[in-house]
């Protein structure tokens, strides 16, 4: 599946629930898969008593990876050319995350049709945890 | 800025000299299906092109594809507990030294240039792209930008990532 310029327009959006009730185990699973063992993500005692946070929080890159799934589902496999994010708030165990991508421009560069998108991931309180933008190759 | 001369910079001079320099030796790794699938499961991305060779071929890939952002994790070598620093990163993994207590990921930007598939040999090389000392509402901080270039076995640059760190 891929997008074509004739079938999309500026303002089109795509929304997916990325995760419901984020489990601590998924954060551990991500730590193992990524090799990022920073204890702020996994060690309750360390994070509350030493680092001074209310509890452990997810790796920003976990949210980025989950949000990347929304983008590839929307624009198609192998179509993403740029993807940039800022981590604007922490993601905690129990959070439900929903991401929305919006087409903000459809243009041509070096003979290639491209769509520019913004992407925002929010938690169950509708607070943004990730904001970003992306560019994808599309068909005519 | 009136006290600038009296306040010690968060950036030691030897660290400032690293801008533009390589932060570690390049690492080459073969992209492994199991590792990529472990990552895909961890981020909840069960796209068949990462798990089913036929699905990957019919989508136009040479073989199994990998999630785009997996490429930054592939070069991370397994290391024993004794080599973990208190912040969970590996000792000697980085030459960047700052006079700060903690570094948080502020964000990341990617350019995906060519597909990466299982069996590719990917070389990652990380450079310090930028280092800026700024003052925010919570006091001074340093913004670090590490740029990693990923090159495949055919010497084709397949991706670039810029990792933005906020150190204070």
PDB file of C-alpha atoms in Angstrom:
ATOM      1  CA  UNK A   1       0.000   0.000   0.000  1.00  0.00           C
ATOM      2  CA  UNK A   2       1.193   3.493  -0.762  1.00  0.00           C
ATOM      3  CA  UNK A   3      -0.294   6.933  -1.120  1.00  0.00           C
ATOM      4  CA  UNK A   4      -0.859   8.671  -4.444  1.00  0.00           C
ATOM      5  CA  UNK A   5      -1.109  12.413  -5.025  1.00  0.00           C
ATOM      6  CA  UNK A   6      -4.486  11.973  -6.726  1.00  0.00           C
ATOM      7  CA  UNK A   7      -6.052  10.222  -3.742  1.00  0.00           C
ATOM      8  CA  UNK A   8      -4.883  12.463  -0.892  1.00  0.00           C
ATOM      9  CA  UNK A   9      -5.179  16.121  -0.046  1.00  0.00           C
ATOM     10  CA  UNK A  10      -3.680  18.557   2.426  1.00  0.00           C
ATOM     11  CA  UNK A  11      -5.430  18.156   5.759  1.00  0.00           C
ATOM     12  CA  UNK A  12      -6.015  14.400   5.442  1.00  0.00           C
ATOM     13  CA  UNK A  13      -5.250  12.616   8.706  1.00  0.00           C
ATOM     14  CA  UNK A  14      -4.582   9.098   9.927  1.00  0.00           C
ATOM     15  CA  UNK A  15      -4.966   8.147  13.579  1.00  0.00           C
ATOM     16  CA  UNK A  16      -4.045   4.946  15.439  1.00  0.00           C
ATOM     17  CA  UNK A  17      -3.948   3.888  19.056  1.00  0.00           C
ATOM     18  CA  UNK A  18      -0.290   2.907  19.537  1.00  0.00           C
ATOM     19  CA  UNK A  19      -0.623   1.259  22.912  1.00  0.00           C
ATOM     20  CA  UNK A  20      -3.311   0.880  25.560  1.00  0.00           C
ATOM     21  CA  UNK A  21      -2.239   0.762  29.215  1.00  0.00           C
ATOM     22  CA  UNK A  22       1.514   0.652  28.542  1.00  0.00           C
ATOM     23  CA  UNK A  23       2.977  -2.202  30.570  1.00  0.00           C
ATOM     24  CA  UNK A  24       6.264  -1.963  32.475  1.00  0.00           C
ATOM     25  CA  UNK A  25       7.128  -5.244  30.782  1.00  0.00           C
ATOM     26  CA  UNK A  26       6.975  -3.572  27.363  1.00  0.00           C
ATOM     27  CA  UNK A  27       9.447  -0.954  28.603  1.00  0.00           C
ATOM     28  CA  UNK A  28      11.737  -3.790  29.743  1.00  0.00           C
ATOM     29  CA  UNK A  29      11.211  -5.531  26.399  1.00  0.00           C
ATOM     30  CA  UNK A  30      12.290  -2.329  24.637  1.00  0.00           C
ATOM     31  CA  UNK A  31      15.339  -1.953  26.909  1.00  0.00           C
ATOM     32  CA  UNK A  32      16.468  -5.433  25.916  1.00  0.00           C
ATOM     33  CA  UNK A  33      15.773  -4.976  22.214  1.00  0.00           C
ATOM     34  CA  UNK A  34      17.510  -1.590  22.061  1.00  0.00           C
ATOM     35  CA  UNK A  35      20.366  -2.230  24.495  1.00  0.00           C
ATOM     36  CA  UNK A  36      19.446   0.942  26.419  1.00  0.00           C
ATOM     37  CA  UNK A  37      19.591  -0.126  30.066  1.00  0.00           C
ATOM     38  CA  UNK A  38      19.327   3.302  31.661  1.00  0.00           C
ATOM     39  CA  UNK A  39      17.736   2.421  35.038  1.00  0.00           C
ATOM     40  CA  UNK A  40      15.353   5.404  34.866  1.00  0.00           C
ATOM     41  CA  UNK A  41      13.314   3.189  32.553  1.00  0.00           C
ATOM     42  CA  UNK A  42      13.282  -0.023  34.566  1.00  0.00           C
ATOM     43  CA  UNK A  43      14.444   0.363  38.183  1.00  0.00           C
ATOM     44  CA  UNK A  44      11.705   1.747  40.444  1.00  0.00           C
ATOM     45  CA  UNK A  45      14.003   2.118  43.453  1.00  0.00           C
ATOM     46  CA  UNK A  46      16.680   3.969  41.477  1.00  0.00           C
ATOM     47  CA  UNK A  47      14.263   6.254  39.660  1.00  0.00           C
ATOM     48  CA  UNK A  48      12.271   7.297  42.736  1.00  0.00           C
ATOM     49  CA  UNK A  49      15.012   7.451  45.393  1.00  0.00           C
ATOM     50  CA  UNK A  50      18.019   8.609  43.387  1.00  0.00           C
ATOM     51  CA  UNK A  51      16.819  10.155  40.126  1.00  0.00           C
ATOM     52  CA  UNK A  52      13.797  11.812  41.766  1.00  0.00           C
ATOM     53  CA  UNK A  53      11.005  10.877  39.387  1.00  0.00           C
ATOM     54  CA  UNK A  54       7.553   9.613  40.460  1.00  0.00           C
ATOM     55  CA  UNK A  55       8.134   6.260  38.742  1.00  0.00           C
ATOM     56  CA  UNK A  56       9.903   4.732  35.752  1.00  0.00           C
ATOM     57  CA  UNK A  57       9.191   6.174  32.314  1.00  0.00           C
ATOM     58  CA  UNK A  58       9.398   4.829  28.788  1.00  0.00           C
ATOM     59  CA  UNK A  59      12.373   5.440  26.514  1.00  0.00           C
ATOM     60  CA  UNK A  60      11.644   8.334  24.148  1.00  0.00           C
ATOM     61  CA  UNK A  61      12.800   6.073  21.356  1.00  0.00           C
ATOM     62  CA  UNK A  62      10.085   3.567  22.242  1.00  0.00           C
ATOM     63  CA  UNK A  63       7.471   6.250  21.603  1.00  0.00           C
ATOM     64  CA  UNK A  64       9.347   7.203  18.428  1.00  0.00           C
ATOM     65  CA  UNK A  65       9.369   3.581  17.241  1.00  0.00           C
ATOM     66  CA  UNK A  66       5.679   3.103  18.021  1.00  0.00           C
ATOM     67  CA  UNK A  67       4.837   6.352  16.221  1.00  0.00           C
ATOM     68  CA  UNK A  68       6.977   5.222  13.271  1.00  0.00           C
ATOM     69  CA  UNK A  69       4.613   2.284  12.876  1.00  0.00           C
ATOM     70  CA  UNK A  70       1.700   4.700  12.376  1.00  0.00           C
ATOM     71  CA  UNK A  71       3.697   6.491   9.669  1.00  0.00           C
ATOM     72  CA  UNK A  72       4.669   3.355   7.730  1.00  0.00           C
ATOM     73  CA  UNK A  73       1.087   2.071   8.026  1.00  0.00           C
ATOM     74  CA  UNK A  74      -0.121   5.378   6.553  1.00  0.00           C
ATOM     75  CA  UNK A  75       2.428   6.087   3.816  1.00  0.00           C
ATOM     76  CA  UNK A  76       3.385   2.500   2.943  1.00  0.00           C
ATOM     77  CA  UNK A  77       6.504   0.381   3.356  1.00  0.00           C
ATOM     78  CA  UNK A  78       9.786   1.888   2.228  1.00  0.00           C
ATOM     79  CA  UNK A  79       8.196   5.273   1.506  1.00  0.00           C
ATOM     80  CA  UNK A  80       9.400   7.279   4.488  1.00  0.00           C
ATOM     81  CA  UNK A  81      12.326   9.570   3.635  1.00  0.00           C
ATOM     82  CA  UNK A  82      12.447  11.841   6.685  1.00  0.00           C
ATOM     83  CA  UNK A  83      11.197  11.433  10.223  1.00  0.00           C
ATOM     84  CA  UNK A  84      12.028  13.787  13.077  1.00  0.00           C
ATOM     85  CA  UNK A  85      10.597  14.072  16.562  1.00  0.00           C
ATOM     86  CA  UNK A  86      10.839  16.006  19.783  1.00  0.00           C
ATOM     87  CA  UNK A  87      10.018  14.319  23.061  1.00  0.00           C
ATOM     88  CA  UNK A  88       7.840  16.899  24.786  1.00  0.00           C
ATOM     89  CA  UNK A  89       6.548  14.971  27.794  1.00  0.00           C
ATOM     90  CA  UNK A  90       7.335  11.711  29.522  1.00  0.00           C
ATOM     91  CA  UNK A  91       5.445   8.485  28.894  1.00  0.00           C
ATOM     92  CA  UNK A  92       4.565   6.526  32.037  1.00  0.00           C
ATOM     93  CA  UNK A  93       3.422   2.962  32.677  1.00  0.00           C
ATOM     94  CA  UNK A  94      -0.351   2.779  32.253  1.00  0.00           C
ATOM     95  CA  UNK A  95      -0.435   5.440  29.537  1.00  0.00           C
ATOM     96  CA  UNK A  96      -2.574   4.973  26.452  1.00  0.00           C
ATOM     97  CA  UNK A  97      -0.970   6.621  23.436  1.00  0.00           C
ATOM     98  CA  UNK A  98      -2.726   7.754  20.277  1.00  0.00           C
ATOM     99  CA  UNK A  99      -0.868   9.156  17.285  1.00  0.00           C
ATOM    100  CA  UNK A 100      -2.175  11.265  14.424  1.00  0.00           C
ATOM    101  CA  UNK A 101      -0.386  12.087  11.196  1.00  0.00           C
ATOM    102  CA  UNK A 102      -1.630  14.944   9.023  1.00  0.00           C
ATOM    103  CA  UNK A 103      -0.668  15.757   5.449  1.00  0.00           C
ATOM    104  CA  UNK A 104       0.509  19.370   5.412  1.00  0.00           C
ATOM    105  CA  UNK A 105       2.017  19.610   1.911  1.00  0.00           C
ATOM    106  CA  UNK A 106       2.099  17.697  -1.363  1.00  0.00           C
ATOM    107  CA  UNK A 107       4.982  18.715  -3.602  1.00  0.00           C
ATOM    108  CA  UNK A 108       7.513  17.600  -6.162  1.00  0.00           C
ATOM    109  CA  UNK A 109      11.288  17.490  -5.709  1.00  0.00           C
ATOM    110  CA  UNK A 110      13.718  16.232  -8.376  1.00  0.00           C
ATOM    111  CA  UNK A 111      10.825  14.635 -10.263  1.00  0.00           C
ATOM    112  CA  UNK A 112       9.631  12.764  -7.168  1.00  0.00           C
ATOM    113  CA  UNK A 113       6.224  13.395  -5.631  1.00  0.00           C
ATOM    114  CA  UNK A 114       6.481  13.911  -1.881  1.00  0.00           C
ATOM    115  CA  UNK A 115       4.045  14.397   0.974  1.00  0.00           C
ATOM    116  CA  UNK A 116       5.051  16.307   4.108  1.00  0.00           C
ATOM    117  CA  UNK A 117       3.331  15.310   7.308  1.00  0.00           C
ATOM    118  CA  UNK A 118       3.160  16.408  10.902  1.00  0.00           C
ATOM    119  CA  UNK A 119       2.775  13.782  13.581  1.00  0.00           C
ATOM    120  CA  UNK A 120       1.607  14.145  17.156  1.00  0.00           C
ATOM    121  CA  UNK A 121       1.340  11.460  19.811  1.00  0.00           C
ATOM    122  CA  UNK A 122      -0.851  12.197  22.830  1.00  0.00           C
ATOM    123  CA  UNK A 123      -1.592  10.365  26.059  1.00  0.00           C
ATOM    124  CA  UNK A 124      -4.978   9.599  27.623  1.00  0.00           C
ATOM    125  CA  UNK A 125      -5.166  13.191  28.976  1.00  0.00           C
ATOM    126  CA  UNK A 126      -4.694  14.525  25.422  1.00  0.00           C
ATOM    127  CA  UNK A 127      -1.260  15.840  26.448  1.00  0.00           C
ATOM    128  CA  UNK A 128       1.309  15.659  23.655  1.00  0.00           C
ATOM    129  CA  UNK A 129       4.253  13.361  24.434  1.00  0.00           C
ATOM    130  CA  UNK A 130       5.841  13.498  20.979  1.00  0.00           C
ATOM    131  CA  UNK A 131       5.610  16.004  18.161  1.00  0.00           C
ATOM    132  CA  UNK A 132       7.330  15.633  14.854  1.00  0.00           C
ATOM    133  CA  UNK A 133       7.311  15.734  11.116  1.00  0.00           C
ATOM    134  CA  UNK A 134       7.947  13.362   8.269  1.00  0.00           C
ATOM    135  CA  UNK A 135       8.264  13.216   4.513  1.00  0.00           C
ATOM    136  CA  UNK A 136       7.236  10.315   2.302  1.00  0.00           C
ATOM    137  CA  UNK A 137       7.536   9.405  -1.368  1.00  0.00           C
ATOM    138  CA  UNK A 138       4.112   9.095  -2.964  1.00  0.00           C
ATOM    139  CA  UNK A 139       2.838   7.990  -6.368  1.00  0.00           C
ATOM    140  CA  UNK A 140       1.394  10.398  -8.946  1.00  0.00           C
TER     141      UNK A 140
ATOM    142  CA  UNK B   1      25.999  37.176  30.158  1.00  0.00           C
ATOM    143  CA  UNK B   2      27.699  39.520  32.677  1.00  0.00           C
ATOM    144  CA  UNK B   3      28.872  36.613  34.816  1.00  0.00           C
ATOM    145  CA  UNK B   4      29.907  34.479  31.903  1.00  0.00           C
ATOM    146  CA  UNK B   5      33.602  34.970  32.508  1.00  0.00           C
ATOM    147  CA  UNK B   6      33.258  33.944  36.168  1.00  0.00           C
ATOM    148  CA  UNK B   7      31.005  30.944  35.587  1.00  0.00           C
ATOM    149  CA  UNK B   8      32.607  27.720  34.534  1.00  0.00           C
ATOM    150  CA  UNK B   9      31.254  26.559  31.203  1.00  0.00           C
ATOM    151  CA  UNK B  10      29.405  23.254  31.159  1.00  0.00           C
ATOM    152  CA  UNK B  11      31.548  22.391  28.148  1.00  0.00           C
ATOM    153  CA  UNK B  12      35.205  21.649  28.888  1.00  0.00           C
ATOM    154  CA  UNK B  13      37.530  23.097  26.194  1.00  0.00           C
ATOM    155  CA  UNK B  14      38.704  19.637  25.108  1.00  0.00           C
ATOM    156  CA  UNK B  15      35.065  18.664  24.492  1.00  0.00           C
ATOM    157  CA  UNK B  16      34.447  21.788  22.402  1.00  0.00           C
ATOM    158  CA  UNK B  17      37.286  20.625  20.151  1.00  0.00           C
ATOM    159  CA  UNK B  18      35.324  17.477  19.351  1.00  0.00           C
ATOM    160  CA  UNK B  19      32.731  19.286  17.217  1.00  0.00           C
ATOM    161  CA  UNK B  20      32.911  17.706  13.774  1.00  0.00           C
ATOM    162  CA  UNK B  21      34.976  14.793  15.102  1.00  0.00           C
ATOM    163  CA  UNK B  22      34.167  11.112  15.322  1.00  0.00           C
ATOM    164  CA  UNK B  23      32.975  10.153  18.831  1.00  0.00           C
ATOM    165  CA  UNK B  24      33.781   6.443  18.542  1.00  0.00           C
ATOM    166  CA  UNK B  25      35.342   3.987  16.130  1.00  0.00           C
ATOM    167  CA  UNK B  26      32.963   2.957  13.310  1.00  0.00           C
ATOM    168  CA  UNK B  27      31.083  -0.284  13.970  1.00  0.00           C
ATOM    169  CA  UNK B  28      30.036  -2.742  11.263  1.00  0.00           C
ATOM    170  CA  UNK B  29      27.285  -5.242  11.943  1.00  0.00           C
ATOM    171  CA  UNK B  30      25.285  -7.727   9.862  1.00  0.00           C
ATOM    172  CA  UNK B  31      21.553  -7.065  10.118  1.00  0.00           C
ATOM    173  CA  UNK B  32      19.986 -10.045  11.864  1.00  0.00           C
ATOM    174  CA  UNK B  33      16.355 -11.101  11.411  1.00  0.00           C
ATOM    175  CA  UNK B  34      15.839 -12.179  15.014  1.00  0.00           C
ATOM    176  CA  UNK B  35      17.250  -8.941  16.453  1.00  0.00           C
ATOM    177  CA  UNK B  36      15.131  -6.845  14.080  1.00  0.00           C
ATOM    178  CA  UNK B  37      12.025  -8.851  14.964  1.00  0.00           C
ATOM    179  CA  UNK B  38      12.764  -8.504  18.681  1.00  0.00           C
ATOM    180  CA  UNK B  39      12.828  -4.727  18.168  1.00  0.00           C
ATOM    181  CA  UNK B  40       9.665  -4.792  16.014  1.00  0.00           C
ATOM    182  CA  UNK B  41       7.833  -6.683  18.771  1.00  0.00           C
ATOM    183  CA  UNK B  42       9.080  -4.259  21.425  1.00  0.00           C
ATOM    184  CA  UNK B  43       7.630  -1.273  19.543  1.00  0.00           C
ATOM    185  CA  UNK B  44       4.485  -3.226  18.651  1.00  0.00           C
ATOM    186  CA  UNK B  45       5.148  -3.111  14.904  1.00  0.00           C
ATOM    187  CA  UNK B  46       4.058  -6.479  13.516  1.00  0.00           C
ATOM    188  CA  UNK B  47       4.269  -5.480   9.836  1.00  0.00           C
ATOM    189  CA  UNK B  48       4.557  -8.741   7.822  1.00  0.00           C
ATOM    190  CA  UNK B  49       7.488  -7.355   5.771  1.00  0.00           C
ATOM    191  CA  UNK B  50       9.622  -7.763   8.916  1.00  0.00           C
ATOM    192  CA  UNK B  51       8.490 -11.343   9.648  1.00  0.00           C
ATOM    193  CA  UNK B  52       7.401 -13.051   6.420  1.00  0.00           C
ATOM    194  CA  UNK B  53       9.850 -13.311   3.537  1.00  0.00           C
ATOM    195  CA  UNK B  54       7.111 -13.694   0.946  1.00  0.00           C
ATOM    196  CA  UNK B  55       5.350 -10.575   2.191  1.00  0.00           C
ATOM    197  CA  UNK B  56       8.669  -8.698   1.977  1.00  0.00           C
ATOM    198  CA  UNK B  57       9.348  -9.919  -1.574  1.00  0.00           C
ATOM    199  CA  UNK B  58       5.869  -9.037  -2.774  1.00  0.00           C
ATOM    200  CA  UNK B  59       6.314  -5.553  -1.238  1.00  0.00           C
ATOM    201  CA  UNK B  60       9.412  -5.141  -3.424  1.00  0.00           C
ATOM    202  CA  UNK B  61      12.193  -5.846  -0.921  1.00  0.00           C
ATOM    203  CA  UNK B  62      15.176  -8.135  -1.669  1.00  0.00           C
ATOM    204  CA  UNK B  63      14.399 -10.106   1.484  1.00  0.00           C
ATOM    205  CA  UNK B  64      13.025  -9.374   4.965  1.00  0.00           C
ATOM    206  CA  UNK B  65      13.002  -5.651   5.706  1.00  0.00           C
ATOM    207  CA  UNK B  66      13.641  -4.134   9.168  1.00  0.00           C
ATOM    208  CA  UNK B  67      11.833  -1.313  10.995  1.00  0.00           C
ATOM    209  CA  UNK B  68      13.424   1.987   9.879  1.00  0.00           C
ATOM    210  CA  UNK B  69      14.623   3.079  13.323  1.00  0.00           C
ATOM    211  CA  UNK B  70      16.018  -0.396  14.157  1.00  0.00           C
ATOM    212  CA  UNK B  71      19.205   0.535  12.301  1.00  0.00           C
ATOM    213  CA  UNK B  72      20.420   2.636  15.222  1.00  0.00           C
ATOM    214  CA  UNK B  73      20.134  -0.335  17.624  1.00  0.00           C
ATOM    215  CA  UNK B  74      21.741  -2.978  15.406  1.00  0.00           C
ATOM    216  CA  UNK B  75      25.332  -1.818  16.147  1.00  0.00           C
ATOM    217  CA  UNK B  76      24.877  -1.957  19.952  1.00  0.00           C
ATOM    218  CA  UNK B  77      27.146  -4.795  21.102  1.00  0.00           C
ATOM    219  CA  UNK B  78      26.097  -7.145  23.913  1.00  0.00           C
ATOM    220  CA  UNK B  79      28.181  -6.278  26.974  1.00  0.00           C
ATOM    221  CA  UNK B  80      28.357  -7.668  30.515  1.00  0.00           C
ATOM    222  CA  UNK B  81      26.845  -5.881  33.524  1.00  0.00           C
ATOM    223  CA  UNK B  82      30.311  -4.892  34.796  1.00  0.00           C
ATOM    224  CA  UNK B  83      30.696  -2.610  31.772  1.00  0.00           C
ATOM    225  CA  UNK B  84      27.471  -0.712  32.403  1.00  0.00           C
ATOM    226  CA  UNK B  85      27.827   2.760  33.873  1.00  0.00           C
ATOM    227  CA  UNK B  86      25.344   3.874  36.540  1.00  0.00           C
ATOM    228  CA  UNK B  87      23.265   5.526  33.802  1.00  0.00           C
ATOM    229  CA  UNK B  88      22.914   2.190  32.023  1.00  0.00           C
ATOM    230  CA  UNK B  89      25.148   3.136  29.103  1.00  0.00           C
ATOM    231  CA  UNK B  90      28.396   1.321  28.348  1.00  0.00           C
ATOM    232  CA  UNK B  91      31.720   2.504  29.672  1.00  0.00           C
ATOM    233  CA  UNK B  92      33.888   3.954  26.973  1.00  0.00           C
ATOM    234  CA  UNK B  93      30.967   4.124  24.576  1.00  0.00           C
ATOM    235  CA  UNK B  94      31.431   7.804  24.035  1.00  0.00           C
ATOM    236  CA  UNK B  95      34.185  10.427  24.238  1.00  0.00           C
ATOM    237  CA  UNK B  96      31.818  13.288  24.977  1.00  0.00           C
ATOM    238  CA  UNK B  97      32.536  14.744  28.433  1.00  0.00           C
ATOM    239  CA  UNK B  98      30.406  17.523  29.907  1.00  0.00           C
ATOM    240  CA  UNK B  99      30.170  19.101  33.371  1.00  0.00           C
ATOM    241  CA  UNK B 100      26.565  18.008  33.821  1.00  0.00           C
ATOM    242  CA  UNK B 101      24.548  15.619  35.991  1.00  0.00           C
ATOM    243  CA  UNK B 102      22.211  14.172  33.446  1.00  0.00           C
ATOM    244  CA  UNK B 103      21.610  13.979  29.737  1.00  0.00           C
ATOM    245  CA  UNK B 104      18.085  13.516  28.394  1.00  0.00           C
ATOM    246  CA  UNK B 105      17.091  12.710  24.846  1.00  0.00           C
ATOM    247  CA  UNK B 106      15.429  15.814  23.443  1.00  0.00           C
ATOM    248  CA  UNK B 107      14.593  14.379  20.069  1.00  0.00           C
ATOM    249  CA  UNK B 108      15.833  12.656  16.980  1.00  0.00           C
ATOM    250  CA  UNK B 109      15.746  13.288  13.238  1.00  0.00           C
ATOM    251  CA  UNK B 110      16.219  10.706  10.508  1.00  0.00           C
ATOM    252  CA  UNK B 111      16.877  10.703   6.791  1.00  0.00           C
ATOM    253  CA  UNK B 112      16.004   7.332   5.291  1.00  0.00           C
ATOM    254  CA  UNK B 113      17.816   7.102   1.966  1.00  0.00           C
ATOM    255  CA  UNK B 114      17.802   3.420   0.979  1.00  0.00           C
ATOM    256  CA  UNK B 115      16.025   0.347   2.363  1.00  0.00           C
ATOM    257  CA  UNK B 116      17.840  -1.829   4.901  1.00  0.00           C
ATOM    258  CA  UNK B 117      17.256  -5.581   4.735  1.00  0.00           C
ATOM    259  CA  UNK B 118      18.289  -8.622   6.737  1.00  0.00           C
ATOM    260  CA  UNK B 119      21.814  -9.707   5.771  1.00  0.00           C
ATOM    261  CA  UNK B 120      23.034  -6.180   4.967  1.00  0.00           C
ATOM    262  CA  UNK B 121      26.356  -5.190   6.534  1.00  0.00           C
ATOM    263  CA  UNK B 122      25.785  -1.768   8.031  1.00  0.00           C
ATOM    264  CA  UNK B 123      28.602   0.465   9.250  1.00  0.00           C
ATOM    265  CA  UNK B 124      27.623   3.177  11.684  1.00  0.00           C
ATOM    266  CA  UNK B 125      29.832   6.174  12.341  1.00  0.00           C
ATOM    267  CA  UNK B 126      28.913   8.815  14.890  1.00  0.00           C
ATOM    268  CA  UNK B 127      30.205  12.382  14.877  1.00  0.00           C
ATOM    269  CA  UNK B 128      29.533  15.317  17.138  1.00  0.00           C
ATOM    270  CA  UNK B 129      27.622  17.620  14.792  1.00  0.00           C
ATOM    271  CA  UNK B 130      26.976  20.496  17.206  1.00  0.00           C
ATOM    272  CA  UNK B 131      27.398  21.570  20.803  1.00  0.00           C
ATOM    273  CA  UNK B 132      25.675  24.701  22.132  1.00  0.00           C
ATOM    274  CA  UNK B 133      25.480  26.060  25.657  1.00  0.00           C
ATOM    275  CA  UNK B 134      22.170  27.803  26.312  1.00  0.00           C
ATOM    276  CA  UNK B 135      20.203  29.206  29.214  1.00  0.00           C
ATOM    277  CA  UNK B 136      16.639  28.080  29.762  1.00  0.00           C
ATOM    278  CA  UNK B 137      14.031  28.530  32.463  1.00  0.00           C
ATOM    279  CA  UNK B 138      15.752  25.829  34.562  1.00  0.00           C
ATOM    280  CA  UNK B 139      19.214  27.322  34.119  1.00  0.00           C
ATOM    281  CA  UNK B 140      22.081  26.626  31.757  1.00  0.00           C
ATOM    282  CA  UNK B 141      22.076  23.529  29.588  1.00  0.00           C
ATOM    283  CA  UNK B 142      24.005  22.079  26.708  1.00  0.00           C
ATOM    284  CA  UNK B 143      22.343  20.942  23.497  1.00  0.00           C
ATOM    285  CA  UNK B 144      24.300  18.143  21.874  1.00  0.00           C
ATOM    286  CA  UNK B 145      23.723  16.887  18.344  1.00  0.00           C
ATOM    287  CA  UNK B 146      25.239  13.524  17.459  1.00  0.00           C
ATOM    288  CA  UNK B 147      24.989  12.653  13.792  1.00  0.00           C
ATOM    289  CA  UNK B 148      25.265   9.000  12.846  1.00  0.00           C
ATOM    290  CA  UNK B 149      25.780   7.893   9.255  1.00  0.00           C
ATOM    291  CA  UNK B 150      24.792   4.357   8.265  1.00  0.00           C
ATOM    292  CA  UNK B 151      26.500   2.885   5.200  1.00  0.00           C
ATOM    293  CA  UNK B 152      25.854  -0.529   3.646  1.00  0.00           C
ATOM    294  CA  UNK B 153      28.162  -3.166   2.117  1.00  0.00           C
ATOM    295  CA  UNK B 154      27.991  -1.380  -1.262  1.00  0.00           C
ATOM    296  CA  UNK B 155      29.262   1.881   0.286  1.00  0.00           C
ATOM    297  CA  UNK B 156      25.823   3.408  -0.095  1.00  0.00           C
ATOM    298  CA  UNK B 157      24.672   5.695   2.706  1.00  0.00           C
ATOM    299  CA  UNK B 158      21.332   4.182   3.724  1.00  0.00           C
ATOM    300  CA  UNK B 159      20.373   6.504   6.582  1.00  0.00           C
ATOM    301  CA  UNK B 160      21.464   9.402   8.762  1.00  0.00           C
ATOM    302  CA  UNK B 161      20.226  10.187  12.235  1.00  0.00           C
ATOM    303  CA  UNK B 162      20.721  13.249  14.398  1.00  0.00           C
ATOM    304  CA  UNK B 163      20.211  12.633  18.094  1.00  0.00           C
ATOM    305  CA  UNK B 164      19.543  15.734  20.140  1.00  0.00           C
ATOM    306  CA  UNK B 165      20.564  15.584  23.789  1.00  0.00           C
ATOM    307  CA  UNK B 166      19.764  18.090  26.520  1.00  0.00           C
ATOM    308  CA  UNK B 167      22.449  18.018  29.212  1.00  0.00           C
ATOM    309  CA  UNK B 168      22.243  19.964  32.481  1.00  0.00           C
TER     310      UNK B 168
END
